[in-house]
CSV table of C-alpha atoms in Angstrom, one decimal:
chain,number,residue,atom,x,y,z
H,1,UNK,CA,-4.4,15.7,6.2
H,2,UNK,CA,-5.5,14.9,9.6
H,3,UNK,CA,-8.2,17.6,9.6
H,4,UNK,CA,-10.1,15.7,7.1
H,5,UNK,CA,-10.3,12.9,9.0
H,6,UNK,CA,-11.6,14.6,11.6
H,7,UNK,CA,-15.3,15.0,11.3
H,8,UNK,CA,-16.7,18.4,12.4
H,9,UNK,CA,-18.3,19.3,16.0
H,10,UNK,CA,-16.2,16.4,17.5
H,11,UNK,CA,-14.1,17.0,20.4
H,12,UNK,CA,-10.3,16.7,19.3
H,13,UNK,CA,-8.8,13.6,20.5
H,14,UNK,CA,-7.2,15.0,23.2
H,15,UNK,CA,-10.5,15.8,24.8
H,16,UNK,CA,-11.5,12.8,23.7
H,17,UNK,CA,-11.0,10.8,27.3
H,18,UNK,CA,-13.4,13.9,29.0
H,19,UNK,CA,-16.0,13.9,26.6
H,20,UNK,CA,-16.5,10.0,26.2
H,21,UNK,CA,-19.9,9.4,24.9
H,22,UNK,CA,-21.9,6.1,25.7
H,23,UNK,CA,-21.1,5.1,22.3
H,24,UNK,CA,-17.3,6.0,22.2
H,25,UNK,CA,-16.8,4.1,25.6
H,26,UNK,CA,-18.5,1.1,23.7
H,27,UNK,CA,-16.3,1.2,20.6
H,28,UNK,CA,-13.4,1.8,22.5
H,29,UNK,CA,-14.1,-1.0,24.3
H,30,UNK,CA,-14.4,-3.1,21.5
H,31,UNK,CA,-12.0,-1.9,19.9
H,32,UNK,CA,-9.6,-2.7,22.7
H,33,UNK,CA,-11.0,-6.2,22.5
H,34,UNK,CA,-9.8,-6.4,19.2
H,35,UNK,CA,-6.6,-5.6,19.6
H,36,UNK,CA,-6.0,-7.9,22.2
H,37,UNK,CA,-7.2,-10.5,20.7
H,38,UNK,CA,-5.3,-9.7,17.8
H,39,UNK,CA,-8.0,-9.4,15.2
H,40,UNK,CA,-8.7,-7.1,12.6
H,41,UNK,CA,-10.3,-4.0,12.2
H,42,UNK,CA,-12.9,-3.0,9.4
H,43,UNK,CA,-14.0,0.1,8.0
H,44,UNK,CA,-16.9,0.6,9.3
H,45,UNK,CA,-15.4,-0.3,13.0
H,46,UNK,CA,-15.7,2.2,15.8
H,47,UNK,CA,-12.2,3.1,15.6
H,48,UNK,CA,-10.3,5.7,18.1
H,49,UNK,CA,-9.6,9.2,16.5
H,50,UNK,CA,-5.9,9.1,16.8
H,51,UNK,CA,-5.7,5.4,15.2
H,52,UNK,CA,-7.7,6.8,12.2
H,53,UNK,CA,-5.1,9.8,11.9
H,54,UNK,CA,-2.8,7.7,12.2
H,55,UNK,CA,-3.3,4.9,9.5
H,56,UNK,CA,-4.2,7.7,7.1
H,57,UNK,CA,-1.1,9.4,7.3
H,58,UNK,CA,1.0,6.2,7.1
H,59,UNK,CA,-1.0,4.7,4.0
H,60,UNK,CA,-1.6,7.8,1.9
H,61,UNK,CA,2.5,8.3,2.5
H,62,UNK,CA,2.9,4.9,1.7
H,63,UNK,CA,0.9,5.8,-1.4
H,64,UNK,CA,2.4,8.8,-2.1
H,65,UNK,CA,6.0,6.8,-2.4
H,66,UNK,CA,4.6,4.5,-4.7
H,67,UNK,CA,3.7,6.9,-7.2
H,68,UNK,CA,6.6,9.3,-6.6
H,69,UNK,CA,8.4,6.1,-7.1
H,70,UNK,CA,7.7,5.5,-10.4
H,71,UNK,CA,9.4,8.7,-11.9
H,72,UNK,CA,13.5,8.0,-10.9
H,73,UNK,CA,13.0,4.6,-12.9
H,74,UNK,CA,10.7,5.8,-15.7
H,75,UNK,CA,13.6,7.8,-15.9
H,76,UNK,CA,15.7,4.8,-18.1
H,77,UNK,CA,12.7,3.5,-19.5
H,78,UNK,CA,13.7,5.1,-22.8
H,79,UNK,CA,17.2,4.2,-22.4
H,80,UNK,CA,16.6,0.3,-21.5
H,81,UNK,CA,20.0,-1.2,-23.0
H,82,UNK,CA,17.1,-4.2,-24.9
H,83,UNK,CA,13.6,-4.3,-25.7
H,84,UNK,CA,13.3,-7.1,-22.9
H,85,UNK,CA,14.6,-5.0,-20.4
H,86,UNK,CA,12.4,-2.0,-21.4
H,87,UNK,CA,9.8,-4.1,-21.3
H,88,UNK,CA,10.1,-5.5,-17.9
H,89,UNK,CA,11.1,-1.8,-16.8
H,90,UNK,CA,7.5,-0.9,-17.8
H,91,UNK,CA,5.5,-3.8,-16.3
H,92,UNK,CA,8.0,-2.7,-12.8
H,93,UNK,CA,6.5,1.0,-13.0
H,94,UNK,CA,3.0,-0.2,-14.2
H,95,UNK,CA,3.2,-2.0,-10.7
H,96,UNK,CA,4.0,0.8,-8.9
H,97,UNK,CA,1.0,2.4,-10.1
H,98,UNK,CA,-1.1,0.2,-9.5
H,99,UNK,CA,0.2,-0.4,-5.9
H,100,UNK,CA,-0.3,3.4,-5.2
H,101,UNK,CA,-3.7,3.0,-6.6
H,102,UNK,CA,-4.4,0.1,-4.2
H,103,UNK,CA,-2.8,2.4,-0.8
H,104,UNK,CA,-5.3,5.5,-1.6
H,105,UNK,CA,-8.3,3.1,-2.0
H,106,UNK,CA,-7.3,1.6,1.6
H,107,UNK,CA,-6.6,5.3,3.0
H,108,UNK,CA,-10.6,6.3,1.1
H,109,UNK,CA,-11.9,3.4,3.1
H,110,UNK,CA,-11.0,5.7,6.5
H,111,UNK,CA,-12.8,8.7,4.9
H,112,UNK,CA,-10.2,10.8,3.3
H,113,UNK,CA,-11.2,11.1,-0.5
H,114,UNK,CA,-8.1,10.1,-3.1
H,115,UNK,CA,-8.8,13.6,-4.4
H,116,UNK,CA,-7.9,14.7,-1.2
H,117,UNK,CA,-4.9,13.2,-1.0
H,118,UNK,CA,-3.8,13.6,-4.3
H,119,UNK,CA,-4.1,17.3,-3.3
H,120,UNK,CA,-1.7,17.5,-0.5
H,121,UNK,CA,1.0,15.7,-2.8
H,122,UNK,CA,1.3,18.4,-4.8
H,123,UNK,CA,0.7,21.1,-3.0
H,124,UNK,CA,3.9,19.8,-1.3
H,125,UNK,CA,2.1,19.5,2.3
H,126,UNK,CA,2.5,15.6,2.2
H,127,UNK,CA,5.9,13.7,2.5
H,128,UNK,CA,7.1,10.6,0.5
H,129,UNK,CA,9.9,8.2,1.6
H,130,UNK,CA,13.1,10.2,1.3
H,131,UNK,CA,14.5,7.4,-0.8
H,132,UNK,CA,12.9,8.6,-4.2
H,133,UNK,CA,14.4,11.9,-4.2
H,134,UNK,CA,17.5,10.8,-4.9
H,135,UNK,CA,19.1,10.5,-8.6
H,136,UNK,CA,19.2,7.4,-11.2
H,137,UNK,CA,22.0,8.7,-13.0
H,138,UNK,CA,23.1,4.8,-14.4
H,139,UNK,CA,22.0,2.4,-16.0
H,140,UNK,CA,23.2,0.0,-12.9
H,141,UNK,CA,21.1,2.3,-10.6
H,142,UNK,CA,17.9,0.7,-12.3
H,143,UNK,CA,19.7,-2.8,-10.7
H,144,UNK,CA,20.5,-1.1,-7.3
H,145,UNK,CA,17.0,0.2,-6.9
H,146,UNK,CA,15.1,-3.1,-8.0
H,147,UNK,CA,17.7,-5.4,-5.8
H,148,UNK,CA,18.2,-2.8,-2.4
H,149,UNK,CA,15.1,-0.2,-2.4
H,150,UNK,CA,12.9,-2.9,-3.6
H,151,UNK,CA,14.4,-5.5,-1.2
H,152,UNK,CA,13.8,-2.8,1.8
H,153,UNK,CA,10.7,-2.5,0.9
H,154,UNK,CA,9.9,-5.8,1.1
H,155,UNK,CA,11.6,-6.4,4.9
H,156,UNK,CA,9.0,-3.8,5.5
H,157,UNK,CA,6.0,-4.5,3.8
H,158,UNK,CA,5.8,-8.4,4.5
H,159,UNK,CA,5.0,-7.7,8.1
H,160,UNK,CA,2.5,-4.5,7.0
H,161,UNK,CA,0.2,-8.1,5.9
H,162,UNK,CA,-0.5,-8.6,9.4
H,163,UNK,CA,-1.6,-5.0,10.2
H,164,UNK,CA,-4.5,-4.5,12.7
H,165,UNK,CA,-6.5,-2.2,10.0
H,166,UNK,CA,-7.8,-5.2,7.5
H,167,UNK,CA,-8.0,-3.0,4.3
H,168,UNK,CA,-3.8,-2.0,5.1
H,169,UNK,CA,-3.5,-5.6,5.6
H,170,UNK,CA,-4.7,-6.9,2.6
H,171,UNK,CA,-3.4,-4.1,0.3
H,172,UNK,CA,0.1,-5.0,1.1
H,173,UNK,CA,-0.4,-8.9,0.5
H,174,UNK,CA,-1.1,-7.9,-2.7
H,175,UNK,CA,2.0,-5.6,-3.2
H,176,UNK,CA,4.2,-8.0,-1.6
H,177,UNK,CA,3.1,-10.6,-4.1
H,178,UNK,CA,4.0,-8.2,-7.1
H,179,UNK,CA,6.9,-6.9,-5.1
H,180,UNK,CA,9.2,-9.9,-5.3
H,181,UNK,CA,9.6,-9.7,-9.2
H,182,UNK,CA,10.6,-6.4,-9.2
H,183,UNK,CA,13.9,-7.4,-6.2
H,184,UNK,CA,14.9,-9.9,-8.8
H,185,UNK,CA,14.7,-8.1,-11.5
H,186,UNK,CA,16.9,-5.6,-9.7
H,187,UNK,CA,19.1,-8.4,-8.8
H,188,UNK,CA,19.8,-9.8,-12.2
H,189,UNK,CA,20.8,-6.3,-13.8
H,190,UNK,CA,23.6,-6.2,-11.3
H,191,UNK,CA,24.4,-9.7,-11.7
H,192,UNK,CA,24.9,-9.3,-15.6
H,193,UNK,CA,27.1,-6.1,-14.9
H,194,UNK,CA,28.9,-7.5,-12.4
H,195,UNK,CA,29.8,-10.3,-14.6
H,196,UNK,CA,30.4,-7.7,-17.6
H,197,UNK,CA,33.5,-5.4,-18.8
H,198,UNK,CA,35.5,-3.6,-16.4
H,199,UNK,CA,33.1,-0.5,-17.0
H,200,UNK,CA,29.6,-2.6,-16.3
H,201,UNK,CA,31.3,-3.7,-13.5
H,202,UNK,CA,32.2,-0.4,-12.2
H,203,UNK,CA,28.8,1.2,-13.3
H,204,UNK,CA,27.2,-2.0,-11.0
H,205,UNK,CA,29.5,-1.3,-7.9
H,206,UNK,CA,29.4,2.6,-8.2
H,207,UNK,CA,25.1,1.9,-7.6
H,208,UNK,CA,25.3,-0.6,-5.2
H,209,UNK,CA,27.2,2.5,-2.8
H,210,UNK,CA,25.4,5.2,-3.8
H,211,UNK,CA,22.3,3.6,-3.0
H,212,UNK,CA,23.2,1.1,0.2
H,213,UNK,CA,23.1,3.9,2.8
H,214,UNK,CA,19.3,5.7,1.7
H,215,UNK,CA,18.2,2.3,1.3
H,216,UNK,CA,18.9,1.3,5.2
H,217,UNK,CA,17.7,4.9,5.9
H,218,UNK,CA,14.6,3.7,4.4
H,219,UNK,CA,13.1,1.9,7.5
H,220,UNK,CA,13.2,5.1,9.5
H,221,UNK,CA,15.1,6.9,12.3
H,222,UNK,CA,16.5,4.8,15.0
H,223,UNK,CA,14.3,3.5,17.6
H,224,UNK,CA,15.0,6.2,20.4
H,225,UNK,CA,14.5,8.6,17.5
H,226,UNK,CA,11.0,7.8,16.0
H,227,UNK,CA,8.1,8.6,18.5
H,228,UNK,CA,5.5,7.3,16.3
H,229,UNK,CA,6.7,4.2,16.6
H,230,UNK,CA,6.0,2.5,20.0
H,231,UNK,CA,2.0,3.6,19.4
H,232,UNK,CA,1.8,2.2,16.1
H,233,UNK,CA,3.3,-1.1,17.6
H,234,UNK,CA,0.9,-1.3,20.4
H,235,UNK,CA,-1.9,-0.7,17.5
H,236,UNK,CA,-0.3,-4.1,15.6
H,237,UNK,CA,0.4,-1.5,12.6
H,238,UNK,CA,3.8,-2.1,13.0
H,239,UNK,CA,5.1,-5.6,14.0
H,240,UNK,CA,8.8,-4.5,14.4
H,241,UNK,CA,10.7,-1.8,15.2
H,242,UNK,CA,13.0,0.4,12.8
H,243,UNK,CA,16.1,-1.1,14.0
H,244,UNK,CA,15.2,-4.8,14.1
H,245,UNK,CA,13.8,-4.5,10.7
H,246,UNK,CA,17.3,-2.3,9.5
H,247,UNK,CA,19.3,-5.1,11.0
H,248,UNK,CA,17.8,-8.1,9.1
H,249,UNK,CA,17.6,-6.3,6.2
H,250,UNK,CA,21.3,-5.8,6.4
H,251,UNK,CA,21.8,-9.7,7.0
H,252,UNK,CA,20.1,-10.1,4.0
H,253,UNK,CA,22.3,-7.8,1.4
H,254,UNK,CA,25.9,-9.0,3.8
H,255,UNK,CA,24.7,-12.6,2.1
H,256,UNK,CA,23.4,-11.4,-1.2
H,257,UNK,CA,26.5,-9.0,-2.2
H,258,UNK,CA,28.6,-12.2,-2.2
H,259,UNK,CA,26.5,-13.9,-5.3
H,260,UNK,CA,26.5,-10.8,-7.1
H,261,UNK,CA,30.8,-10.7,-6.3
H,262,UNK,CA,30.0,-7.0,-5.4
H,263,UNK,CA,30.8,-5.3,-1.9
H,264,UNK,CA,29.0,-2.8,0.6
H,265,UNK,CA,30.3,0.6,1.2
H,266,UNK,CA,30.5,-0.4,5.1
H,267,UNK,CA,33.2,-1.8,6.5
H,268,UNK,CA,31.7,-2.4,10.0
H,269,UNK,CA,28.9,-4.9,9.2
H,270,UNK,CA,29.1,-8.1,11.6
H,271,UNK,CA,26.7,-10.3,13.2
H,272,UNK,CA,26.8,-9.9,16.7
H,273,UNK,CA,26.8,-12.9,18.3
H,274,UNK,CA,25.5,-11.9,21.9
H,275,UNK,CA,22.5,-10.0,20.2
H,276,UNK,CA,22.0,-12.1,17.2
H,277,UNK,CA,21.9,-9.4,15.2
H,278,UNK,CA,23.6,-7.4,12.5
H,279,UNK,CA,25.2,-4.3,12.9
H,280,UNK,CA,26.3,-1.9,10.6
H,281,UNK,CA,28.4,1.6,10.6
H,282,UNK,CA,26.7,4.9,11.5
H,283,UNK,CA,24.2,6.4,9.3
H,284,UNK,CA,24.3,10.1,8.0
H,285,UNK,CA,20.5,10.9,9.6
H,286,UNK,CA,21.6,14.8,9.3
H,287,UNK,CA,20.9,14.0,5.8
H,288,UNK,CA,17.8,12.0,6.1
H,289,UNK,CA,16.1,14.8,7.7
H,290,UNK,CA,17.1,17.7,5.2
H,291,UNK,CA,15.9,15.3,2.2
H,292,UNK,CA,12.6,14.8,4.4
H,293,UNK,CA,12.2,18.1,5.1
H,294,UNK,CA,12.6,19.0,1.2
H,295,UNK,CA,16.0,19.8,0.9
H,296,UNK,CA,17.0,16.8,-0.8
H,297,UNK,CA,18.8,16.3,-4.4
H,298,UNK,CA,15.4,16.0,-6.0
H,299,UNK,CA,12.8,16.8,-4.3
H,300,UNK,CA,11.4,20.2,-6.2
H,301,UNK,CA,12.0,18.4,-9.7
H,302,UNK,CA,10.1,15.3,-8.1
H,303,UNK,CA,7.3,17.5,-7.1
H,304,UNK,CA,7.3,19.4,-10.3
H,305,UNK,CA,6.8,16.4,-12.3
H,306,UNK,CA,3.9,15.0,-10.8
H,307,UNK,CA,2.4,18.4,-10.9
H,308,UNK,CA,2.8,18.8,-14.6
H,309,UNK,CA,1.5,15.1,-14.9
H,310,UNK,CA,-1.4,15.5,-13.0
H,311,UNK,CA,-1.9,18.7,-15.3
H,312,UNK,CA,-1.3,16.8,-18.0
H,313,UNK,CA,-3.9,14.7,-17.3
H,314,UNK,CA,-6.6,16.6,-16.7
H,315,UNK,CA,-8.0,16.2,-20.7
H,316,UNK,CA,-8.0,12.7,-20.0
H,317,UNK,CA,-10.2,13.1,-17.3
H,318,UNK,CA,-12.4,15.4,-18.4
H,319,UNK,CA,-12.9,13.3,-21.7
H,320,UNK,CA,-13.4,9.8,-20.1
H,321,UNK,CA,-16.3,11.8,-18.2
H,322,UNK,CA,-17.8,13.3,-21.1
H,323,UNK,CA,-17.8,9.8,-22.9
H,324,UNK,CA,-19.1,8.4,-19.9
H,325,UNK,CA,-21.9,11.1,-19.7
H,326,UNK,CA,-22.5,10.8,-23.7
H,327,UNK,CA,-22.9,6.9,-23.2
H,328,UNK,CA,-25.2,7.3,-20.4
H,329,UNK,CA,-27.8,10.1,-22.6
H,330,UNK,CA,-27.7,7.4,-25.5
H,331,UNK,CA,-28.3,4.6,-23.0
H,332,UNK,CA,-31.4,6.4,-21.6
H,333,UNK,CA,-33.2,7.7,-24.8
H,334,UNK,CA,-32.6,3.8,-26.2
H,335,UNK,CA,-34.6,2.8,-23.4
H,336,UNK,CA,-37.0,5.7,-23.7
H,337,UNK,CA,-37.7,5.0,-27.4
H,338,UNK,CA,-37.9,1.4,-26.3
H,339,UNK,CA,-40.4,2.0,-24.0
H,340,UNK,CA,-42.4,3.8,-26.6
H,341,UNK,CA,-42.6,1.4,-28.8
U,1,UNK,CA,-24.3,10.4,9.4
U,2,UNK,CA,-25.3,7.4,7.5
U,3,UNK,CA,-21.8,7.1,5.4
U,4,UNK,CA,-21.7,4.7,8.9
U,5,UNK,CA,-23.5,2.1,6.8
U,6,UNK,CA,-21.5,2.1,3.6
U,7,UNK,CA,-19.2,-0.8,3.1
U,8,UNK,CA,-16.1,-0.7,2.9
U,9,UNK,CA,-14.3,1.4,0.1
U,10,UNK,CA,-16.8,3.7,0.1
U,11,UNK,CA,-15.3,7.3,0.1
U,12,UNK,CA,-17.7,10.6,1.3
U,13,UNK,CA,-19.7,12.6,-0.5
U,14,UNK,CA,-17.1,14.8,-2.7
U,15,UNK,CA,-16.5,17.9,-2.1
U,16,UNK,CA,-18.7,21.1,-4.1
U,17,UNK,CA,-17.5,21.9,-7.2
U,18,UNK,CA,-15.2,19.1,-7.6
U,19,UNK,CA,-16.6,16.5,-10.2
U,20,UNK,CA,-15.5,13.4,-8.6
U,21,UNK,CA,-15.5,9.8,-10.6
U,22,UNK,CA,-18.0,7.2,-8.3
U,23,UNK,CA,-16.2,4.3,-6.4
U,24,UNK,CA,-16.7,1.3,-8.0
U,25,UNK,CA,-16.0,-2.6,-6.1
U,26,UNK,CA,-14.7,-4.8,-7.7
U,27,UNK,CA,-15.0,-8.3,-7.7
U,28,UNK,CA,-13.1,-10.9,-9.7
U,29,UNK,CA,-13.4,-14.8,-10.7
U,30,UNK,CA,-10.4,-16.4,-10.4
U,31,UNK,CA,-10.7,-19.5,-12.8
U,32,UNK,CA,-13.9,-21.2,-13.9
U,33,UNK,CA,-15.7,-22.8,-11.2
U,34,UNK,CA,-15.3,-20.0,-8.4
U,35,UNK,CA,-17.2,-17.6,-7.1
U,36,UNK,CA,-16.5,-14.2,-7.6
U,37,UNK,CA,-14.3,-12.6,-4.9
U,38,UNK,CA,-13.7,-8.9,-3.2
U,39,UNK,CA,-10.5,-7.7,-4.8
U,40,UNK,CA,-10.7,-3.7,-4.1
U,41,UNK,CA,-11.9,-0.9,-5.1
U,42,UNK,CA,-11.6,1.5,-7.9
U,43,UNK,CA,-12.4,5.3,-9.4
U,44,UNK,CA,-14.3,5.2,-13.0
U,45,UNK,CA,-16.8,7.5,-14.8
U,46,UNK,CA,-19.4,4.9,-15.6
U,47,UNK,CA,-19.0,0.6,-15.8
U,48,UNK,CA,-17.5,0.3,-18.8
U,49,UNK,CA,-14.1,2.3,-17.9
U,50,UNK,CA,-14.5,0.5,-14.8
U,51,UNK,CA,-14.6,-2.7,-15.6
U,52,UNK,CA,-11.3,-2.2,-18.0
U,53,UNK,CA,-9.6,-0.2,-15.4
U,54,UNK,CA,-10.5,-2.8,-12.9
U,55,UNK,CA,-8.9,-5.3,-15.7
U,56,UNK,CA,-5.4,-2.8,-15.8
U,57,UNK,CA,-5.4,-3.0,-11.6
U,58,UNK,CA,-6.2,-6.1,-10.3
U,59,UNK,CA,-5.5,-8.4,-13.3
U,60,UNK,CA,-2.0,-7.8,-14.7
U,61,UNK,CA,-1.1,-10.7,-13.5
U,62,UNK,CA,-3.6,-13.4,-15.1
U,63,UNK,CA,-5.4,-13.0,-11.8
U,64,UNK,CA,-9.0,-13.5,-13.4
U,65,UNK,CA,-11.1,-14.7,-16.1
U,66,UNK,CA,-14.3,-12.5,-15.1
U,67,UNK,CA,-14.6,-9.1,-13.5
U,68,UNK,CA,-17.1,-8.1,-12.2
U,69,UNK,CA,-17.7,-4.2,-11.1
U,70,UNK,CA,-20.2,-2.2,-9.1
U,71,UNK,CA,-21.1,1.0,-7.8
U,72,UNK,CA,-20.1,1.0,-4.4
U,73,UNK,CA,-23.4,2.8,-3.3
U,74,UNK,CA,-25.5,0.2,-4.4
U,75,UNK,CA,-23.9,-2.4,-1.5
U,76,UNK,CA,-26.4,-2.4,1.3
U,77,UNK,CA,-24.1,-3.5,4.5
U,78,UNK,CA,-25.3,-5.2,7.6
U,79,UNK,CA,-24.4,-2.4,10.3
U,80,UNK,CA,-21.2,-3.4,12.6
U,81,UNK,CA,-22.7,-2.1,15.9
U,82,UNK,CA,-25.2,-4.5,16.0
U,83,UNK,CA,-23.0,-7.7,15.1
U,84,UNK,CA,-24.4,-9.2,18.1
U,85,UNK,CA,-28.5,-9.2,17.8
U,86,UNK,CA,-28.0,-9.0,14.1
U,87,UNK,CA,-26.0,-12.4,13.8
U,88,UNK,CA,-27.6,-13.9,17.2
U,89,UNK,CA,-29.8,-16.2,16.5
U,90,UNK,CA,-26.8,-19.7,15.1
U,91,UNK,CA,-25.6,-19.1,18.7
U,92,UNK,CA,-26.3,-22.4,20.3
U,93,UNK,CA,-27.1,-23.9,18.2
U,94,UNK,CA,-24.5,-26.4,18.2
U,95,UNK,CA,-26.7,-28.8,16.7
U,96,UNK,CA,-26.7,-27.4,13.3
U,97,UNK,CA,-22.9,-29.2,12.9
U,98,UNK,CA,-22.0,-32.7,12.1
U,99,UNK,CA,-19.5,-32.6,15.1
U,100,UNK,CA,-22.5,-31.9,17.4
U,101,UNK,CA,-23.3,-35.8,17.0
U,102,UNK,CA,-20.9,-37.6,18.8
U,103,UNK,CA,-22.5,-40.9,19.1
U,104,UNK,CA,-21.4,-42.0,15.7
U,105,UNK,CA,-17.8,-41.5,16.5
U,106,UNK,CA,-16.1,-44.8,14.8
U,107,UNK,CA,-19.2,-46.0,12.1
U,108,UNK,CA,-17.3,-45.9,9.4
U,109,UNK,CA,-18.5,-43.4,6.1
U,110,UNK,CA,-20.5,-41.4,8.5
């Protein structure tokens, strides 16, 4: 994707320092103002190349995950064990549509068309968070996913409202707004099986270990592990790093499990009391990387899907524009006869 | 390139062959007696889809009681690089606020 970005008969960034124009030095300048100060940056800001490249690969992934997301839980809309919770299932994936929606608009704003992006998804050349390729094979996973994907994403998003690239910024407040319904929504579903039959209780605990480990794995590789990182911090993307982020997120579910009466497949969770931190046990990141790199449970059918959607689509496209072309022919021969008469 | 000078939201030319909808900005009125405000920005064929697409994204929520959408090639933008000379001429001119006028610290509803 970054090529894109990059405009032709530019230097590549890494010649960028030599071939500093008047007007790079400038807006680098002022750029570096901004950062320090730490304000925002708009659109239409000199920005450098690498901080462009950067932000558009992070948002259009971001994006990407959203709608990705949406197919392991449409997955149960059909199934939804009451209209209510069908219904609230729907308005859950709805969001997620529209927050993936609001992601590639803030990516278009850095001068990467949607089209573009869109592209790269399912060609398979752009990634996803690992998280969605693995299977909702319960009910209870519906509860799992809402209360511990959901909740991750939230650790992760709240700070995203503070990032350095405005648009980002305020993109994400409005996700994190919408994103709180769909953690307690999550939460509720486990609470009603925990407090059902033997089975629902079962059903509830069986998700809640399946999905605890790819949920922490969901803020990333450990800190010595994830070059990108330090960059992005220094660019106030990111606020904090993998691991702090990780570690509060488990303080949050070691609390949470105990209302639900549930437990986490991880017997070495503490708070440390020199750090002030949680820890938890070791995470498989063998695993995270083949899922990343493709090789996960269901990645192919993932990518399938949203190929045969987008496919599927494509009448409703090419309708909407003929309507809107039809309209706009009757609109001007109105005013033509108006202007006759 | 003058894409410089397009607000924000507003993607590049598409690409040849590709019919591509417009970008649309969308703007919505939160409850009676406010102005309309920036809430993003959309893809549509022509208004009408976008204003009820724009109603579908940003109002699922009871967000607004008025939408309003448009094109976002029709926003003229005042040009970042010259934020300086362009917005120069308030600068000192302290005068123009109340709290320039200290003199009438203490007189009551003043």
């Amino acid at each position: 994707m970054a090529r894109n970005v990059q405009p032709a008969g530019q230097p590549a960034p890494q010649n960028a320092m030599e071939a500093l124009t008047p007007e790079d030095a400038a807006g680098q300048e002022n750029f570096d103002r901004i950062i320090a100060k730490d304000s925002r940056v708009e659109p239409k800001d000199w920005m450098p190349e690498a901080y462009r490249r950067s932000l558009v690969r992070q948002i259009s992934q971001h994006a990407h995950s959203e709608i990705i997301g949406m197919q392991p839980e449409a997955n149960w809309i059909t199934r939804a064990p009451s209209l209510k919770r069908k219904s609230i299932l729907m308005a859950k994936v709805q969001d997620e549509a529209g927050h993936g929606l609001y992601l590639y608009s803030a990516a278009e704003t850095l001068g990467t068309t949607r089209d573009e992006m869109m592209d790269a998804l399912v060609a398979g050349k752009a990634r996803y968070s690992s998280i969605f390729n693995y299977p909702t094979v319960t009910w209870a996973d519906m509860g799992a996913i809402g209360w511990m994907v959901d909740g991750a994403a939230i650790c992760n998003q709240v700070p995203l409202c503070r990032a350095s690239y405005g648009p980002y910024g305020r993109a994400m407040v409005r996700v994190c707004k919408e994103e709180s319904f769909h953690q307690r929504q999550g939460f509720e579903i486990l609470l009603e099986l925990a407090n059902g039959t033997p089975a629902q209780r079962a059903m509830a605990q069986d998700a809640v270990n399946r999905w605890y480990a790819p949920s922490l794995m969901m803020f990333g590789p450990p800190d010595d592990d994830s070059p990108n990182s330090k960059q992005s911090m220094a660019w106030n993307i990111k606020r904090f790093s993998n691991d702090e982020l990780r570690s509060r997120f488990v303080g949050m579910l070691a609390e949470q499990v105990k209302v639900l009466g549930l437990t986490l497949p991880d017997d070495e969770i503490r708070f440390n009391e020199d750090t002030k931190k949680w820890e938890h046990g070791p995470l498989d990141w063998e695993e995270f990387k083949e899922v990343l790199a493709g090789r996960g449970p269901c990645n192919a059918q993932r990518l399938e899907r949203r190929r045969s959607a987008h496919a599927d689509g494509a009448w409703v496209r090419e309708a909407a524009a003929a309507y809107a072309a039809k309209q706009a022919a009757k609109q001007s021969s109105t005013n033509a006869q108006k202007a006759a008469a | 390139m003058n894409e410089a000078r397009l607000p924000e939201g507003t993607a590049p030319a598409p690409a040849e062959g590709a019919p591509r909808w417009p970008l649309w900005e969308v703007f919505v009125r939160s409850s009676r007696g406010l102005s309309h405000v920036h809430a993003g920005s959309l893809h549509a064929p022509d208004a009408s889809m976008a204003l009820r697409n724009a109603r579908d994204l940003y109002t699922r929520r009871n967000e607004g009681v008025s939408i309003w959408v448009v094109p976002s090639d029709a926003i003229a933008a005042s040009d970042p690089d010259s934020k300086g000379s362009f917005f120069e001429s308030p600068q000192g001119k302290d005068y123009r606020h109340a709290t320039y006028y200290t003199k009438s610290e203490g007189v009551k509803h003043l």
